[in-house]
Amino acid sequence: MTDIALKAGKAPRVRRGALTHGRGLAGLVLVGVVVAAGLLAPLLTPYTPQQQIPGANLLGASGGHPFGTDEVNRDVFTRVLHGVRVDLAVCLLAVPFGALLGGLAGLLAGRSGIADVFTQRAFDVVLAFPPVILGIAVTAVLGPGVLPVVCVVIAAEVPLFGRLVRTATLKVRELPYVDAAETMGASRTWVLRKHVVPNILDAVIVQLALSASVAVFIVSAMNFIGIGVRPPAPSLGGVLADAMGQLGSNNLYAVGPLLVIVVLVLGFQLIAQALLASRRGGAR
Amino acid sequence: MTALLRIGNLGVRFPGTTAVEGVDLELERDEVLAVVGESGSGKSVTALAVMGLLPAGATATGSVTLDGRELLGAPEEELRRVRGARIALVFQEPSTALNPVERVGWQIGEVLRAHGTPRRERAARVAELLTSVGIPPERARDYPHRFSGGQKQRIVLALALAVDPDVLIADEPTTALDVTVQAEILALLRDLRRERRLAVLLITHNIGVVADLADRVAVMRDGRVVETQDVRGLFAAPATEYARRLLAAVPRLEAHDRPARPAPAKEPVLAVEDLRVDHPGRPATLDGITLAVAPGEVLGLVGESGSGKTTLGRVAVGRLRPASGTVRLFGQDLPGLSRSELRALRRRVGVVHQDPAASLDPRRTVLESITEPLDVHRIGTPAARASRAHDLLDQVALHRDHARRLPRELSGGQRQRVALARALALEPDLLLADEPTSALDVSVQAAVLDLFTELQERHGFACVFISHDLAVVNQVADRVAVLRGGRLIELGTARDVLTTPSTPYTRTLVDSVPVPDPVAQRSRHAPDLEISA
Amino acid sequence: MTSYLLRRLPSLAVVLAVSSVLIFGLLRLVPGDPAVTLAGANATPDAVAAIRHELGLDRPVAGQYLHWLAGLVTLDLGRSHIVGGGIGSLVGSALGYTLLLTASALLLAVVAALVLGTLWAGTRRPWVDHLLTGANTLAIAVPTFVLGVALALLFGVVFPVLPTGGVPREGLLADPGITAQYLLLPTICLALPVGGVLTRYLAESLRTELAQPYVVTALAAGISRRRVLVRHALRNVLPTSLTVLGLQTGAVLGGAVLIEFTFSWPGIGMLIERAITGRDYPVVQVLLMLSVTIFVVLQLLTDAAHALLDPRIRLGGTR
């Protein structure tokens, strides 16, 4: 309906350019490399993650095995690459879903007093369980596997996004331009669609990048203490936990997954920081 | 003859821009030099440069000498010893100028400590200083949030003058205060200056304050001093075109003739009767308010902060429910209306807010903002809406090219014009304008007020015009309502209320407004002295 | 101030109540008969019945909940069937180790944040700023357990100078020097992310504070930059920093589990890990409840401290 208006003045994106230089670019490259390596895993190594290579017990790094081999003769590099797939799949599934759920709860909380009290208390309860502890509780019921990990990441994201969206919504609704719109007869839905959502989107996007890094942390932490993906299926945290027992024999066994986790978390953090910086710069 | 403080060819550069260039100023002992100019003229930056407190990234060139000693580029420790002890600074926002988590006595004591007053002498000195600015010394143990704005500004003055500086730089010292409080602070400044033989560098945009206090005036514009003159000389015969325009733009409280409006024949646009608004746990925000706005009439709503004028405006357009009393908008009882009926009624209402920075959605273009009311009420085709918006842009004297811009690409005055265009998009019968010009520079304010008057005459809408500035209200309003502490003190024609007020409060209010004329303003001090003597 | 704190109480009580129901429900949600699981693979029917009776599983649900809650409140926590021993004494000894670890980590984090945050906010040298920004980003980005493995690798294998796991054999109190050696690596790991978040928060809010008019007032009155930073501005950001620290409790509790697992530190984290792999549900329940209680109590404590530090709340009663 407002097509003409939109075409007449396409709002320049504040975020544009945040990821083409400096921290943003570095973060993007870090994440991109790991994602590409995960996607291309079958092409990058000749082995499968469960394949036991005869005679290759705890070998050090070499051309054939960049991260060496583990205690049951598997190629660590292959297991790490395939582990990336699991970690990223969980993040890409759970983070947006949790953000959506939390965002809706936050919008709902901003609409009525009762809903606000209810959602706020619910968030309080969830936040009282730190993610790892929550993981333990969920695993106690569901048993180890990918499902509890997804549940925990979603549960950890919902209150974060819920609170973010709630406070941002309340803040935007106090602003004179929203008051002006409401005084001239705009409905709540109009205000929500045209003013609130566009103006809180930036904050949500920054939080998405931050949440992705938190999710990588949760997933690998749960796998690390053995309450995530069931072995022998590979995961970054799982490989790292296995490596703990073999620190003396193959150094790169631990360094490999360690490096990948750090690169992923750091990459998402850098992206979030760059987005945040561009947002601040854009808002004068 | 050597000046006490001499600023020579001062330049201040920020990365990418030049804030101040080639500024020469001299301040003698026992003299008040006012630096006037609009926002962005570089007056505050000049003050910070003198203090050596420019933000990181800014560089200053030229020279600043105190008693012949160069301050620019002096080592930090030497500057620190000059600050407070020789040159002191007081600035605009008393509410944030004090540390919120420390007792005020401690904060003054910190200054004494920094300049070497021994611990055991500090308490007595703090008490003495508080007394000298009219604050009871036992309140030294209170935290800043326990004081009013005027009291805080007094404490800031005590803090600045703690170690007897020779020069006081006062940067907009009364801008954030109500007029009656402003009058008190100006009187205090006059007294302090006389007692301590202070040299004052008074930075302000308020021409009335200049007329009240200054001996000489320097007019700044775009980082340069365009004119320096004796205060009477400047007001009598400004040498430059800019100073002349600046002085002419100042709204005045004198009665001026406006064409008499036809008597309200039809029923009023807005009628409020025995209105009461409560905030739980506090005294009534509004109580016993009865007034009406006739079609095509501009009602000025004046009062100091906390008087309830904004609340009254919000009740009038149905944004706030009264506790009791009736509010009739276009003949309909507001509290009884359903949400959709209210929304339909609001089609006939426009609003303009105070803060030009926040009154437009930062993500919507000027065009989108102006067409918003039309979009909300689904009036006309998109093409028709756009052409209506262009028409409105013409009416508020903005170029059609502005349609595609975002609010941050506009100046404050331009944003208020857009807000006005948006408010007029639906051809409202009632406009609610809440301090529409108080965040604007005088010359911009004058242009916006002229535009407002012109549009009001052309469209004939009724208006509730809320302002703390009596002179502004005097310029636009037919009738004026004076509020104080939630009660209606006085209601009458603008001429009656603002020139021959019938209540003591309104008289105090009117008398507190400094007249932008040094001779007239200073003659008003005389009765003051008689009373105190 | 009392009213300020009283208004916080209902929400915290709700959190405790709802959490206790959830945690209690955990045992009921477990697929299969928990008594059978707990008794082990080849238990006699009598043994299973005994456990069922001990856990109150033969009573109505509401009665079971109240029985369980009463046990928690009176610290009569029952017996562990799988890990072995009384749950009370198991938790008690583990709690001692965890408290030592978390307290030293928090201390390290707070001291580091106070020093580095102030330095970061006050520096006018670009290289110091860049250095601290980089170090801080890393500290926040590197997950606790990843750092744990890295440090274990570095100081245990590459430069074998520090013990990389366990606790002194003679007990913690026998030789403080040895205990400190054992404590060092896990403490650093646990402190780093919390310290990083806190340092960043402190530095950013100090920078915001330094742009406040009262700072200009103080500087213009001749108070030195250093004094304004460490006395005037720092005092202003302490209340909110404390709240941020309180919110980090979750990260510390979760981090402690991971760190204890990495360094074989016999605290709550190790216990919870053993309980979960052994499916020892009563122990898991108690530990979860303990975690929630600690979280809630710390929230209340930080709120109280915040109120004490901010005169606007302490004297105002509102806000």
PDB file of N, CA, C and O in Angstrom, chain C residues 9 13 44 74 108 181 217 264:
ATOM      1  N   LEU C   9      11.363  -9.431  46.145  1.00  0.00           N
ATOM      2  CA  LEU C   9      11.159 -10.749  46.759  1.00  0.00           C
ATOM      3  C   LEU C   9      10.136 -11.625  46.034  1.00  0.00           C
ATOM      4  O   LEU C   9      10.433 -12.794  45.787  1.00  0.00           O
ATOM      5  N   ALA C  13      10.805 -15.416  44.845  1.00  0.00           N
ATOM      6  CA  ALA C  13      10.068 -16.527  45.445  1.00  0.00           C
ATOM      7  C   ALA C  13       9.398 -17.355  44.358  1.00  0.00           C
ATOM      8  O   ALA C  13       9.419 -18.591  44.394  1.00  0.00           O
ATOM      9  N   THR C  44      16.836 -57.082  43.716  1.00  0.00           N
ATOM     10  CA  THR C  44      15.658 -57.880  44.046  1.00  0.00           C
ATOM     11  C   THR C  44      14.433 -56.986  44.062  1.00  0.00           C
ATOM     12  O   THR C  44      14.555 -55.766  44.252  1.00  0.00           O
ATOM     13  N   THR C  74      14.859 -29.178  55.590  1.00  0.00           N
ATOM     14  CA  THR C  74      15.483 -29.644  56.835  1.00  0.00           C
ATOM     15  C   THR C  74      16.865 -30.238  56.585  1.00  0.00           C
ATOM     16  O   THR C  74      17.492 -30.791  57.492  1.00  0.00           O
ATOM     17  N   LEU C 108      39.600 -13.011  41.549  1.00  0.00           N
ATOM     18  CA  LEU C 108      40.529 -12.689  40.462  1.00  0.00           C
ATOM     19  C   LEU C 108      39.838 -11.840  39.397  1.00  0.00           C
ATOM     20  O   LEU C 108      40.384 -10.828  38.937  1.00  0.00           O
ATOM     21  N   GLN C 181      48.951 -23.979  43.850  1.00  0.00           N
ATOM     22  CA  GLN C 181      49.401 -24.485  42.548  1.00  0.00           C
ATOM     23  C   GLN C 181      48.292 -25.240  41.837  1.00  0.00           C
ATOM     24  O   GLN C 181      48.074 -25.085  40.640  1.00  0.00           O
ATOM     25  N   THR C 217      32.514  19.195  35.340  1.00  0.00           N
ATOM     26  CA  THR C 217      32.478  20.086  36.506  1.00  0.00           C
ATOM     27  C   THR C 217      33.687  19.841  37.404  1.00  0.00           C
ATOM     28  O   THR C 217      34.378  20.780  37.803  1.00  0.00           O
ATOM     29  N   SER C 264      39.496 -32.281  36.790  1.00  0.00           N
ATOM     30  CA  SER C 264      39.183 -33.292  37.808  1.00  0.00           C
ATOM     31  C   SER C 264      39.144 -32.675  39.199  1.00  0.00           C
ATOM     32  O   SER C 264      39.765 -33.176  40.134  1.00  0.00           O
TER      33      SER C 264
END
